[in-house]
Amino acid sequence: MIFTIKQEPATAHRYLAAHVKGAELLMNPSTNKGTAFTNAERDELDLHGLIPPAISTLEQQLQRVYDAFQAKAGNLEKHIYLSSLQDRNETLFFRLLSEHIEEMMPIVYTPTVGEVCQRFSHIYRRARGLYVSYDQRHHLERILKDFPNPHPAVIVVTDGQRILGLGDQGAGGMGIPIGKLCLYTLCGGVAPYGALPIMLDVGTDNEERLADPLYLGLRQKRVPGHAYQKFVDDFVAAVMKVFPGVLLQWEDFYKGNAIKQLARFRDRLCTFNDDIQGTAGVVVAGIFAGLRISGQRLRDQRVLFAGAGAAAHGIADLIVSALQEDGLGLAEARQRIWTVDSQGLVTRDRHELEDFKATYARDPGELLSYTCANRSHVTLAETILNARPTILLGTSATPGTFTEEVVRAMAAVNQRPMIFPLSNPTSCCECRAEDAIRWSDGRAIVATGSPFAPVVFNGHTFRIGQGNNAYIFPGIGLGATAGGLRRISDGMFLAGAKALAAKVTEADLAASAVYPEVRRIRECSLAVACAAIRQGVAEGLAEVSILENLEARVQEAMWVPEYLPMRYEPAD
Ligand code: NAD
C-alpha cells in the first residue's frame, strides 16, 4: 500500500500518510484528491505542475462531476462515467453517490449492472479486483497476493453462472462483485480499499459470449463436476491462508451450487451467500414491518411462495426460524409454508425433489379436501383459496405470475394481505406495485424487489418499499469487520432483520412502506451491524468486550467519503 491512515497522537485527528510522492498519488484512487490538494500538500508531495493551479473545494468538484454525470445519455453511459470516476478518485465518487443515493444506486447496481455484465467485454476500461481463472489454478496464492492491499476486509466472489435473472455471463459477471462492493462502502461504510471483488473464471456455457471475438474470459465451456469443486476448494483454502479473517461473500452462483458451497464452507470461515441469506434477512424485515401495519403476530402467519429456488429457500428457512422464536415447533413452523413452482404446488409425491423443495413439500392427502381443477398441477390461485396464506412472496423470476385473479384471491382471504413481488429486474417482476394495490382495492401491503415510483390510489399515496438486500448485507459486512465476527450465522440475519424493521418509522408505515427511505440506509446498516455483533457475542462468535460502547465503536469504524489531510511519511 502506498499510504496508511493514521491518527495524531495528541488530537486523535486522522490523516493520510502518503509513502510516495507526485504522480503516483494522482494515479491511485485512494490517495487522489484531484484539484482539491491544498497548496501545502502540493508543496510537500511534489504535486505542483501536475494539476491546474486553482484549488477546488469538494463541493465544487461535486458540482463538476454531477454536471458531467447528468450530461451522459442513458444509464449505461452514466455507469461508465461513474466507474471511471471511481477509478480516479474514490472519495469524490462515494461522496457523489451518497449525495444522490436514490438516483445513483440503480446506476452502480441493479438494474443497470445487468446490462454492464452483458456488455462487459465491450465496455471494459480498467483493472479492478482479481480475475482468478481456472488455467491459473496452480498459482492461487500468488494471484491473491497481487492485490495491493494485504488486508482486505470483504471479498465478493462470483463464478458468473447465474447473474441476476440473466443467466451465465462468464467473466462479465465481474460487474456484480464490483457493484456490490460499491454498496458495502456506500451503505455500510466498509473502506473502499478493503473491498476485493473476485471473478472465479471457470469458462462459460453462454454460446453468444464464446462466439464473441472480444470476449475477455476463458474461452471454454464451464469446468464441470469434481474439477470445479477442487478449484473452488483450493481457492477458499488460498483465501484463508493469504487473507485470514476476511469476510467472503458468495454472489450469483447457480442455484444448487450456491446452496452447496454455502453448506460446505459456512463453518470453516467467515462467509455467507447474499442471494440466500441476505435476501432472507431483508424479506423477513419487510414482514416484521408489515405486521406493524396489519396489527397481527408472526405466529399467526401462513406464507405462500411463487417460485421455489435459491431465494425462496433462504427466506423460507429464516421465516421458520422466526416462527420458532415466536413459539412454534419446527414441524409446525414448516407447515406454515407452501411453495408453488413452474409445475404448480410442490407436493411430496413428486419425483426427484431437491432437498429444499422436499422440506416444504405438502402432503398430497391435503389436496383431497381441496377444490382443484387438476390435482397434478394445483395453481397459485387455487393454493391461495385452499391454504389461505396471509403472505404471498414472488421469487419466480417470471413476469405476470401475480395475475388479477391471484391478487384478488389474496384480498378475498385477508383484510391486509402482504404481497411482495420480489423478482428482479423489473422485467421479471411478478406484478407491478400499482396492480397489487389496485386489484386489492388498496388493501395489500406491498414491497417489491425492483424500485417502483409511489402509487396514488383512492387519494392515498403508497410509497413502495423496495426489499433491497442493500439494507442488510452492508450491515453484516460492517459487523463482521468492526466486530471481529468469526463466523456468519443465520441468527445474525434474523437479528439484522429485526433491527432493520425497527428502523421503519410510523411515517413510513402511514405511507404503507415496510422499509425505511433509502437515504437512511447508513443508519440502517449501523443498526444491522450492531444487532449482528450482539448476536455473534450471544452465539460465542465474537468477543464479549466488543459490546462496550458498541454503537460508537461501529460508527467510528465506518469509512466516510471526505478528504483527510495528507502528509509525506516514508513507509516504516
Ligand atoms: P431460481 O432460478 O433459483 O428460482 C426460480 C424459481 O421460480 C424456480 O423454482 C422455478 O421453478 C420457479 N418458477 C418459474 N416459473 C414459475 C411460475 N410461473 N410460477 C411459479 N414458480 C415459477 O432463482 P432465485 O435465485 O430464487 O431468484 C428468483 C428471483 O428472485 C430472481 O428474479 C431474483 O432476482 C429475485 N431475488 C430478489 C431479491 C430481492 O428482492 N431482495 C433477492 C434475491 C433474488
Coordinates of C-alpha atoms and ligand atoms in Angstrom, one line a residue:
M1 CA 0.0 0.0 0.0
I2 CA 1.3 3.4 -0.9
F3 CA -0.5 5.0 2.1
T4 CA -1.6 4.4 5.7
I5 CA -4.4 6.0 7.6
K6 CA -3.0 7.4 10.9
Q7 CA -4.1 9.4 13.9
E8 CA -2.4 12.4 15.5
P9 CA -1.4 11.1 19.0
A10 CA -2.3 14.4 20.7
T11 CA -5.6 15.3 19.0
A12 CA -6.7 11.9 17.6
H13 CA -7.4 13.7 14.3
R14 CA -6.9 11.3 11.3
Y15 CA -4.6 12.0 8.4
L16 CA -3.4 10.1 5.4
A17 CA 0.3 9.3 5.5
A18 CA 1.5 9.0 1.8
H19 CA 4.5 6.8 1.4
V20 CA 5.2 8.1 -2.2
K21 CA 5.1 11.5 -3.8
G22 CA 4.0 13.0 -7.1
A23 CA 2.1 11.4 -10.0
E24 CA 1.7 8.0 -8.2
L25 CA -0.6 9.7 -5.7
L26 CA -2.8 11.1 -8.5
M27 CA -3.0 7.7 -10.2
N28 CA -4.2 5.9 -7.1
P29 CA -8.0 6.5 -6.5
S30 CA -7.5 6.1 -2.7
T31 CA -5.0 9.0 -2.5
N32 CA -6.1 11.2 -5.3
K33 CA -7.9 14.4 -4.4
G34 CA -7.5 15.9 -7.9
T35 CA -7.8 19.6 -7.9
A36 CA -8.6 19.6 -4.1
F37 CA -5.0 19.2 -2.9
T38 CA -4.1 22.2 -0.8
N39 CA -1.0 24.4 -1.5
A40 CA 0.8 22.9 1.5
E41 CA 0.1 19.4 0.2
R42 CA 1.2 20.3 -3.3
D43 CA 4.5 21.6 -1.8
E44 CA 5.1 18.6 0.4
L45 CA 4.0 15.9 -2.1
D46 CA 5.6 17.4 -5.3
L47 CA 2.3 18.0 -7.0
H48 CA 2.6 21.5 -8.4
G49 CA 2.6 21.3 -12.2
L50 CA 0.8 18.0 -12.3
I51 CA -2.6 19.7 -11.6
P52 CA -4.0 23.1 -12.6
P53 CA -3.2 25.9 -10.2
A54 CA -6.7 26.6 -8.9
I55 CA -7.7 24.8 -5.8
S56 CA -11.3 23.3 -5.8
T57 CA -13.4 22.6 -2.7
L58 CA -15.0 19.1 -2.6
E59 CA -18.4 20.9 -3.2
Q60 CA -17.0 22.4 -6.4
Q61 CA -15.7 19.1 -7.6
L62 CA -19.1 17.5 -6.8
Q63 CA -20.8 20.2 -9.0
R64 CA -18.4 19.4 -11.8
V65 CA -18.9 15.6 -11.7
Y66 CA -22.6 15.8 -11.2
D67 CA -23.0 18.1 -14.3
A68 CA -20.9 15.6 -16.3
F69 CA -23.0 12.7 -15.0
Q70 CA -26.2 14.3 -16.0
A71 CA -24.9 15.1 -19.5
K72 CA -24.4 11.4 -20.2
A73 CA -27.2 9.9 -22.3
G74 CA -28.6 6.6 -20.9
N75 CA -27.9 4.5 -17.8
L76 CA -25.0 2.5 -19.3
E77 CA -23.2 5.7 -20.3
K78 CA -23.8 7.0 -16.8
H79 CA -22.4 3.8 -15.3
I80 CA -19.3 4.0 -17.4
Y81 CA -18.8 7.6 -16.3
L82 CA -19.2 6.7 -12.6
S83 CA -16.8 3.7 -13.0
S84 CA -14.1 6.0 -14.4
L85 CA -14.6 8.4 -11.6
Q86 CA -14.3 5.5 -9.1
D87 CA -11.0 4.6 -10.8
R88 CA -9.5 8.0 -10.4
N89 CA -10.9 9.5 -7.1
E90 CA -12.9 7.2 -4.8
T91 CA -13.6 9.8 -2.2
L92 CA -15.3 12.0 -4.8
F93 CA -17.0 9.0 -6.3
F94 CA -18.6 7.9 -3.0
R95 CA -19.4 11.4 -1.9
L96 CA -21.3 11.9 -5.2
L97 CA -23.1 8.6 -4.7
S98 CA -24.1 9.5 -1.1
E99 CA -25.4 12.9 -2.1
H100 CA -27.6 11.4 -4.8
I101 CA -28.1 7.9 -3.4
E102 CA -31.6 7.2 -4.8
E103 CA -30.6 8.4 -8.3
M104 CA -27.3 6.6 -8.4
M105 CA -27.8 3.2 -6.6
P106 CA -29.7 1.9 -9.7
I107 CA -26.9 3.0 -11.9
V108 CA -24.0 1.4 -10.0
Y109 CA -26.0 -1.7 -9.1
T110 CA -29.4 -3.2 -10.2
P111 CA -30.9 -2.8 -12.7
T112 CA -28.1 -1.1 -14.8
V113 CA -25.4 -3.6 -13.6
G114 CA -27.3 -6.4 -15.6
E115 CA -26.5 -4.6 -18.9
V116 CA -23.0 -3.9 -17.6
C117 CA -22.4 -7.7 -17.2
Q118 CA -23.8 -8.5 -20.6
R119 CA -21.7 -5.8 -22.3
F120 CA -18.6 -6.3 -20.1
S121 CA -16.1 -7.3 -22.8
H122 CA -17.1 -4.3 -24.9
I123 CA -17.1 -1.6 -22.3
Y124 CA -14.1 -2.8 -20.3
R125 CA -11.8 0.1 -19.3
R126 CA -9.5 -0.6 -16.4
A127 CA -8.5 -3.4 -14.0
R128 CA -10.3 -3.7 -10.7
G129 CA -10.2 -6.7 -8.2
L130 CA -8.9 -10.1 -9.2
Y131 CA -9.6 -12.5 -12.0
V132 CA -8.9 -16.0 -10.7
S133 CA -9.1 -18.2 -13.7
Y134 CA -9.0 -22.0 -13.9
D135 CA -5.8 -22.0 -16.0
Q136 CA -4.0 -20.3 -13.1
R137 CA -5.2 -22.9 -10.6
H138 CA -1.7 -23.8 -9.6
H139 CA -0.8 -20.2 -8.6
L140 CA -3.8 -19.2 -6.5
E141 CA -1.9 -17.8 -3.5
R142 CA 0.4 -15.8 -5.8
I143 CA -2.6 -14.3 -7.6
L144 CA -4.3 -13.3 -4.3
K145 CA -1.0 -11.6 -3.2
D146 CA -1.2 -9.5 -6.4
F147 CA -4.0 -7.4 -4.7
P148 CA -2.3 -4.2 -3.5
N149 CA -4.0 -4.3 0.0
P150 CA -2.6 -7.2 2.0
H151 CA -5.5 -7.0 4.4
P152 CA -8.8 -6.7 2.5
A153 CA -11.9 -6.6 4.7
V154 CA -14.6 -8.1 2.4
I155 CA -14.3 -10.3 -0.7
V156 CA -17.3 -10.7 -3.0
V157 CA -16.8 -13.6 -5.4
T158 CA -18.9 -14.9 -8.3
D159 CA -18.4 -17.6 -10.9
G160 CA -20.7 -15.7 -13.2
Q161 CA -23.1 -18.6 -13.8
R162 CA -26.4 -17.0 -12.6
I163 CA -26.1 -13.3 -13.0
L164 CA -29.4 -11.7 -11.7
G165 CA -32.1 -13.2 -13.9
L166 CA -29.8 -13.1 -16.9
G167 CA -28.1 -16.5 -16.7
D168 CA -24.5 -17.3 -17.4
Q169 CA -22.4 -14.3 -18.2
G170 CA -19.0 -15.8 -17.8
A171 CA -16.3 -13.2 -17.0
G172 CA -18.8 -10.5 -17.5
G173 CA -20.3 -11.5 -14.1
M174 CA -17.4 -9.4 -12.6
G175 CA -19.8 -6.4 -12.8
I176 CA -21.7 -7.9 -9.9
P177 CA -18.9 -8.1 -7.2
I178 CA -17.7 -4.7 -8.3
G179 CA -21.1 -3.1 -8.0
K180 CA -22.0 -5.0 -4.8
L181 CA -18.8 -3.8 -3.1
C182 CA -19.7 -0.2 -4.0
L183 CA -22.8 -0.7 -1.9
Y184 CA -20.7 -2.2 1.0
T185 CA -18.9 1.2 1.1
L186 CA -21.8 3.5 0.2
C187 CA -24.4 1.9 2.5
G188 CA -22.2 0.2 5.2
G189 CA -19.1 2.3 5.4
V190 CA -16.6 -0.5 4.5
A191 CA -13.5 1.3 3.4
P192 CA -13.1 1.1 -0.4
Y193 CA -9.5 0.0 -0.3
G194 CA -10.6 -3.0 1.8
A195 CA -13.1 -4.2 -0.8
L196 CA -11.9 -7.0 -3.1
P197 CA -14.1 -8.2 -6.0
I198 CA -13.1 -11.6 -7.4
M199 CA -14.2 -13.3 -10.6
L200 CA -13.7 -17.1 -10.5
D201 CA -13.4 -17.8 -14.2
V202 CA -14.1 -21.4 -15.0
G203 CA -15.3 -20.8 -18.5
T204 CA -18.9 -20.2 -19.7
D205 CA -21.7 -22.1 -21.4
N206 CA -23.1 -18.9 -22.9
E207 CA -22.6 -19.5 -26.7
E208 CA -23.0 -15.9 -27.5
R209 CA -20.1 -14.9 -25.2
L210 CA -17.9 -17.8 -26.5
A211 CA -18.5 -16.6 -30.1
D212 CA -17.8 -13.0 -29.3
P213 CA -14.2 -12.2 -30.6
L214 CA -13.9 -9.5 -27.9
Y215 CA -14.9 -11.8 -25.0
L216 CA -12.5 -11.3 -22.2
G217 CA -13.0 -14.5 -20.2
L218 CA -11.6 -18.1 -20.6
R219 CA -12.9 -19.2 -23.9
Q220 CA -14.0 -22.7 -23.0
K221 CA -17.1 -24.5 -21.6
R222 CA -17.5 -24.4 -17.8
V223 CA -15.3 -26.8 -15.9
P224 CA -17.6 -29.5 -14.6
G225 CA -18.0 -31.6 -11.5
H226 CA -15.1 -32.7 -9.4
A227 CA -12.6 -30.4 -11.2
Y228 CA -14.8 -27.4 -10.5
Q229 CA -15.2 -28.3 -6.8
K230 CA -11.5 -28.8 -6.4
F231 CA -10.8 -25.4 -7.9
V232 CA -13.3 -23.8 -5.5
D233 CA -11.9 -25.7 -2.5
D234 CA -8.3 -24.6 -3.5
F235 CA -9.5 -21.0 -3.9
V236 CA -11.1 -21.0 -0.4
A237 CA -8.0 -22.5 1.1
A238 CA -5.8 -19.9 -0.5
V239 CA -8.1 -17.1 0.7
M240 CA -8.0 -18.5 4.3
K241 CA -4.2 -18.6 4.1
V242 CA -3.4 -15.3 2.4
F243 CA -6.3 -13.2 3.9
P244 CA -7.1 -14.8 7.3
G245 CA -10.2 -13.2 8.9
V246 CA -11.5 -11.7 5.7
L247 CA -15.3 -11.9 5.0
L248 CA -16.0 -14.0 1.9
Q249 CA -19.4 -13.4 0.3
W250 CA -20.7 -15.7 -2.4
E251 CA -22.8 -14.0 -5.1
D252 CA -24.8 -15.2 -8.1
F253 CA -23.7 -18.8 -8.2
Y254 CA -26.1 -21.2 -9.8
K255 CA -29.0 -22.3 -7.5
G256 CA -28.0 -25.8 -6.4
N257 CA -24.3 -24.8 -6.4
A258 CA -24.9 -21.7 -4.3
I259 CA -26.6 -23.8 -1.6
K260 CA -23.9 -26.5 -1.8
Q261 CA -21.0 -24.1 -1.4
L262 CA -22.6 -22.2 1.5
A263 CA -23.2 -25.5 3.3
R264 CA -19.6 -26.6 2.6
F265 CA -17.8 -23.5 3.9
R266 CA -20.0 -21.7 6.4
D267 CA -18.4 -23.4 9.4
R268 CA -14.8 -23.1 8.1
L269 CA -14.5 -19.3 7.7
C270 CA -16.4 -16.0 7.9
T271 CA -18.7 -16.4 4.9
F272 CA -22.3 -16.1 3.7
N273 CA -24.3 -16.1 0.5
D274 CA -26.3 -12.9 -0.1
D275 CA -28.7 -14.4 -2.6
I276 CA -29.9 -16.9 0.1
Q277 CA -29.2 -15.3 3.5
G278 CA -29.2 -11.5 2.7
T279 CA -32.5 -11.9 0.7
A280 CA -34.0 -13.8 3.6
G281 CA -33.0 -11.0 6.1
V282 CA -34.4 -8.2 4.0
V283 CA -37.7 -10.0 3.3
V284 CA -38.2 -11.1 6.9
A285 CA -37.6 -7.4 7.9
G286 CA -40.4 -6.4 5.5
I287 CA -42.7 -9.0 7.0
F288 CA -42.0 -7.7 10.6
A289 CA -42.7 -4.2 9.5
G290 CA -45.8 -5.3 7.6
L291 CA -47.2 -6.9 10.8
R292 CA -47.0 -3.5 12.4
I293 CA -49.5 -2.3 9.7
S294 CA -51.8 -5.3 9.9
G295 CA -51.6 -5.5 13.7
Q296 CA -51.0 -9.3 13.5
R297 CA -48.5 -11.6 15.1
L298 CA -45.9 -13.5 13.2
R299 CA -47.0 -16.8 14.8
D300 CA -50.4 -16.5 13.0
Q301 CA -48.9 -16.1 9.5
R302 CA -49.1 -18.5 6.6
V303 CA -46.7 -17.9 3.8
L304 CA -47.0 -18.9 0.1
F305 CA -44.0 -18.7 -2.3
A306 CA -44.4 -18.4 -6.0
G307 CA -41.0 -19.8 -7.1
A308 CA -39.1 -22.4 -5.2
G309 CA -35.5 -21.6 -6.0
A310 CA -32.4 -20.3 -4.0
A311 CA -34.1 -17.1 -2.8
A312 CA -37.3 -18.9 -1.6
H313 CA -35.0 -21.5 0.1
G314 CA -33.3 -18.8 2.2
I315 CA -36.4 -16.8 3.0
A316 CA -38.4 -19.9 4.0
D317 CA -35.7 -21.2 6.4
L318 CA -35.4 -17.8 8.1
I319 CA -39.2 -17.4 8.4
V320 CA -39.3 -20.8 10.0
S321 CA -36.5 -19.7 12.5
A322 CA -38.6 -16.6 13.3
L323 CA -41.8 -18.6 13.8
Q324 CA -39.8 -20.9 16.1
E325 CA -38.7 -17.9 18.1
D326 CA -42.3 -16.9 18.3
G327 CA -43.2 -20.1 20.0
L328 CA -43.9 -22.7 17.2
G329 CA -42.2 -26.1 17.0
L330 CA -40.1 -26.9 13.9
A331 CA -42.7 -29.1 12.2
E332 CA -45.5 -26.7 13.0
A333 CA -43.5 -23.8 11.6
R334 CA -42.7 -25.6 8.4
Q335 CA -46.4 -26.4 7.9
R336 CA -46.9 -22.7 7.6
I337 CA -45.0 -22.6 4.3
W338 CA -46.4 -23.5 0.8
T339 CA -44.3 -23.5 -2.3
V340 CA -45.6 -23.3 -5.9
D341 CA -43.1 -23.6 -8.8
S342 CA -43.4 -23.8 -12.6
Q343 CA -45.2 -27.2 -12.1
G344 CA -47.7 -25.9 -9.6
L345 CA -48.0 -26.7 -5.8
V346 CA -44.9 -28.7 -4.6
T347 CA -46.2 -31.9 -3.1
R348 CA -44.3 -34.9 -1.6
D349 CA -45.4 -37.3 -4.3
R350 CA -43.3 -35.5 -7.0
H351 CA -40.3 -37.5 -8.4
E352 CA -36.7 -36.4 -7.6
L353 CA -37.5 -33.5 -5.3
E354 CA -34.5 -31.3 -4.4
D355 CA -33.7 -31.1 -0.7
F356 CA -35.2 -27.6 -0.2
K357 CA -38.4 -28.4 -2.1
A358 CA -38.7 -31.7 -0.1
T359 CA -38.5 -29.8 3.2
Y360 CA -41.6 -27.7 2.3
A361 CA -43.5 -30.1 0.0
R362 CA -47.1 -30.6 1.1
D363 CA -48.8 -33.8 1.8
P364 CA -50.8 -34.9 -1.3
G365 CA -53.5 -36.0 1.1
E366 CA -54.3 -32.3 1.7
L367 CA -55.4 -32.0 -1.9
L368 CA -58.3 -34.4 -1.3
S369 CA -60.1 -31.7 0.7
Y370 CA -59.2 -29.1 -1.9
T371 CA -61.2 -27.9 -4.9
C372 CA -58.7 -28.1 -7.8
A373 CA -59.2 -28.3 -11.5
N374 CA -56.2 -30.7 -11.9
R375 CA -54.7 -32.5 -8.9
S376 CA -51.3 -32.9 -10.6
H377 CA -51.0 -29.1 -11.2
V378 CA -52.6 -27.1 -8.4
T379 CA -52.3 -23.4 -9.5
L380 CA -51.2 -20.5 -7.4
A381 CA -54.7 -19.0 -7.3
E382 CA -56.1 -22.4 -6.2
T383 CA -53.5 -22.7 -3.5
I384 CA -54.4 -19.3 -2.1
L385 CA -58.1 -20.2 -1.8
N386 CA -57.2 -23.6 -0.2
A387 CA -54.2 -22.6 2.1
R388 CA -55.5 -19.1 2.8
P389 CA -52.0 -17.6 3.1
T390 CA -51.6 -14.2 4.8
I391 CA -48.3 -13.5 2.9
L392 CA -47.6 -14.1 -0.8
L393 CA -43.9 -13.8 -1.9
G394 CA -42.8 -13.8 -5.6
T395 CA -39.5 -15.4 -6.2
S396 CA -40.3 -16.9 -9.6
A397 CA -38.4 -14.5 -11.9
T398 CA -41.5 -14.9 -14.1
P399 CA -43.4 -11.7 -15.0
G400 CA -47.1 -11.7 -14.7
T401 CA -47.2 -14.6 -12.1
F402 CA -49.4 -12.4 -9.8
T403 CA -52.4 -12.1 -12.1
E404 CA -55.5 -10.1 -11.2
E405 CA -57.1 -13.4 -10.1
V406 CA -54.2 -14.2 -7.8
V407 CA -54.2 -10.7 -6.1
R408 CA -58.0 -10.8 -5.8
A409 CA -57.8 -14.2 -4.2
M410 CA -55.3 -12.9 -1.6
A411 CA -57.6 -9.9 -0.9
A412 CA -60.6 -12.3 -0.6
V413 CA -59.0 -14.3 2.2
N414 CA -57.3 -11.4 4.1
Q415 CA -58.1 -7.9 5.3
R416 CA -54.5 -6.7 4.8
P417 CA -52.6 -9.3 2.6
M418 CA -48.9 -8.9 2.3
I419 CA -48.0 -9.2 -1.4
F420 CA -44.3 -9.0 -2.3
P421 CA -43.4 -9.4 -6.0
L422 CA -39.7 -9.7 -5.4
S423 CA -38.2 -10.8 -8.7
N424 CA -35.6 -8.7 -10.4
P425 CA -35.0 -6.9 -12.7
T426 CA -38.3 -5.0 -13.3
S427 CA -39.0 -7.0 -16.4
C428 CA -39.2 -10.2 -14.3
C429 CA -41.4 -8.8 -11.6
E430 CA -44.5 -10.9 -10.7
C431 CA -46.7 -7.8 -11.0
R432 CA -46.4 -4.1 -10.8
A433 CA -46.8 -2.4 -7.4
E434 CA -49.7 -0.5 -8.8
D435 CA -51.6 -3.7 -9.9
A436 CA -51.2 -5.3 -6.4
I437 CA -52.7 -2.1 -4.9
R438 CA -55.5 -1.6 -7.4
W439 CA -56.6 -5.2 -7.6
S440 CA -56.7 -5.5 -3.8
D441 CA -58.7 -2.2 -3.5
G442 CA -55.8 -0.6 -1.8
R443 CA -55.6 -3.2 1.0
A444 CA -52.4 -5.0 0.0
I445 CA -49.2 -4.3 1.9
V446 CA -46.8 -4.2 -1.0
A447 CA -43.0 -4.5 -1.2
T448 CA -41.1 -5.2 -4.4
G449 CA -37.6 -6.4 -5.5
S450 CA -37.2 -3.6 -8.1
P451 CA -37.7 0.1 -7.5
F452 CA -41.2 1.4 -8.2
A453 CA -42.5 5.0 -8.1
P454 CA -45.1 5.9 -5.5
V455 CA -48.7 4.8 -6.4
V456 CA -51.7 7.0 -5.8
F457 CA -54.9 5.1 -5.2
N458 CA -58.2 6.5 -3.8
G459 CA -56.5 9.7 -2.8
H460 CA -53.8 7.8 -0.7
T461 CA -50.1 7.9 -1.8
F462 CA -48.4 4.5 -1.3
R463 CA -44.6 4.6 -1.1
I464 CA -43.4 1.3 -2.4
G465 CA -40.7 -0.2 -0.1
Q466 CA -38.0 -1.9 -2.1
G467 CA -36.8 -5.2 -0.5
N468 CA -33.3 -4.3 -1.5
N469 CA -30.6 -6.6 0.0
A470 CA -28.5 -3.4 0.4
Y471 CA -30.5 -2.8 3.6
I472 CA -28.9 -6.0 5.1
F473 CA -25.6 -7.2 3.6
P474 CA -23.5 -4.0 4.1
G475 CA -24.5 -4.1 7.8
I476 CA -23.4 -7.7 8.0
G477 CA -20.1 -6.8 6.3
L478 CA -19.7 -3.9 8.7
G479 CA -20.5 -6.1 11.7
A480 CA -18.0 -8.7 10.5
T481 CA -15.2 -6.2 10.1
A482 CA -15.9 -3.9 13.0
G483 CA -17.0 -6.6 15.4
G484 CA -14.4 -9.3 14.5
L485 CA -17.1 -11.9 13.8
R486 CA -15.5 -15.3 13.4
R487 CA -18.5 -16.8 11.5
I488 CA -21.7 -15.5 10.0
S489 CA -24.8 -17.3 11.3
D490 CA -28.5 -17.3 10.3
G491 CA -29.3 -15.9 13.7
M492 CA -27.3 -12.7 12.7
F493 CA -29.6 -12.3 9.7
L494 CA -32.7 -12.6 11.9
A495 CA -31.3 -10.2 14.4
G496 CA -30.4 -7.8 11.5
A497 CA -34.0 -8.2 10.1
K498 CA -35.5 -7.1 13.4
A499 CA -33.1 -4.2 13.7
L500 CA -34.0 -3.1 10.2
A501 CA -37.7 -3.4 10.8
A502 CA -37.3 -1.3 14.0
K503 CA -35.9 1.5 11.8
V504 CA -39.2 1.7 9.9
T505 CA -40.9 4.8 11.3
E506 CA -44.6 5.5 11.9
A507 CA -44.4 7.9 8.9
D508 CA -43.1 5.1 6.7
L509 CA -46.0 2.8 7.9
A510 CA -48.5 5.6 7.3
A511 CA -47.3 5.7 3.7
S512 CA -47.7 1.9 3.6
A513 CA -44.0 1.4 3.2
V514 CA -42.3 -1.5 5.0
Y515 CA -38.7 -0.3 4.5
P516 CA -37.1 2.9 5.6
E517 CA -36.3 5.6 3.0
V518 CA -33.1 4.7 1.1
R519 CA -31.4 8.0 2.2
R520 CA -31.3 6.5 5.8
I521 CA -29.5 3.4 4.7
R522 CA -26.3 4.0 6.5
E523 CA -28.2 4.4 9.8
C524 CA -29.9 1.1 9.0
S525 CA -26.5 -0.6 8.3
L526 CA -25.2 0.6 11.6
A527 CA -28.2 -0.9 13.4
V528 CA -27.9 -4.2 11.5
A529 CA -24.2 -4.4 12.2
C530 CA -24.7 -3.8 16.0
A531 CA -27.5 -6.4 16.0
A532 CA -25.3 -8.9 14.2
I533 CA -22.4 -8.3 16.6
R534 CA -24.7 -8.7 19.7
Q535 CA -26.0 -12.0 18.2
G536 CA -22.4 -13.0 17.5
V537 CA -21.5 -12.5 21.1
A538 CA -24.5 -14.4 22.2
E539 CA -23.5 -17.4 20.0
G540 CA -19.9 -17.3 21.0
L541 CA -18.7 -16.0 17.6
A542 CA -17.3 -12.6 18.8
E543 CA -15.5 -11.3 21.9
V544 CA -17.8 -10.0 24.7
S545 CA -15.5 -7.0 25.1
I546 CA -16.8 -5.6 21.8
L547 CA -20.1 -4.8 23.4
E548 CA -18.6 -1.9 25.4
N549 CA -19.7 1.4 23.6
L550 CA -20.7 -0.8 20.7
E551 CA -22.7 1.8 18.6
A552 CA -19.9 4.4 19.0
R553 CA -17.2 1.9 18.0
V554 CA -19.0 0.6 15.0
Q555 CA -19.9 4.1 13.9
E556 CA -16.2 5.1 14.3
A557 CA -15.2 2.2 12.1
M558 CA -17.5 3.4 9.2
W559 CA -15.5 5.0 6.3
V560 CA -16.7 8.4 5.4
P561 CA -16.1 10.0 1.9
E562 CA -14.2 13.0 3.0
Y563 CA -10.7 14.2 2.2
L564 CA -8.2 13.6 5.0
P565 CA -5.2 15.9 5.4
M566 CA -2.2 14.3 3.6
R567 CA 1.5 14.2 4.6
Y568 CA 4.5 12.6 3.3
E569 CA 5.9 9.8 5.6
P570 CA 8.2 7.2 4.1
A571 CA 6.9 3.6 4.8
D572 CA 8.1 2.2 8.2
Ligands
NAD1 P1 -34.1 -19.6 -9.1 O1 -33.9 -19.8 -10.6 O2 -33.3 -20.3 -8.2 O3 -35.7 -19.9 -8.8 C1 -36.8 -19.6 -9.6 C2 -38.0 -20.5 -9.2 O4 -39.2 -20.0 -9.8 C3 -37.8 -21.9 -9.6 O5 -38.2 -22.8 -8.5 C4 -38.9 -22.1 -10.8 O6 -39.4 -23.4 -10.8 C5 -39.9 -21.1 -10.3 N1 -40.8 -20.7 -11.3 C6 -40.6 -20.4 -12.7 N2 -41.7 -20.1 -13.3 C7 -42.7 -20.0 -12.3 C8 -44.1 -19.7 -12.3 N3 -44.7 -19.4 -13.5 N4 -44.8 -19.8 -11.2 C9 -44.2 -20.2 -10.0 N5 -42.9 -20.5 -10.0 C10 -42.2 -20.4 -11.1 O7 -34.0 -18.0 -8.8 P2 -33.7 -17.3 -7.4 O8 -32.3 -17.1 -7.2 O9 -34.6 -18.0 -6.4 O10 -34.3 -15.9 -7.7 C11 -35.7 -15.7 -8.1 C12 -36.0 -14.2 -8.3 O11 -35.9 -13.6 -7.0 C13 -35.0 -13.5 -9.2 O12 -35.7 -12.7 -10.1 C14 -34.2 -12.7 -8.3 O13 -33.7 -11.5 -9.0 C15 -35.2 -12.4 -7.2 N6 -34.5 -12.0 -6.0 C16 -34.9 -10.9 -5.4 C17 -34.3 -10.4 -4.2 C18 -34.8 -9.2 -3.5 O14 -35.7 -8.6 -3.9 N7 -34.2 -8.8 -2.5 C19 -33.2 -11.1 -3.7 C20 -32.8 -12.3 -4.4 C21 -33.5 -12.7 -5.5

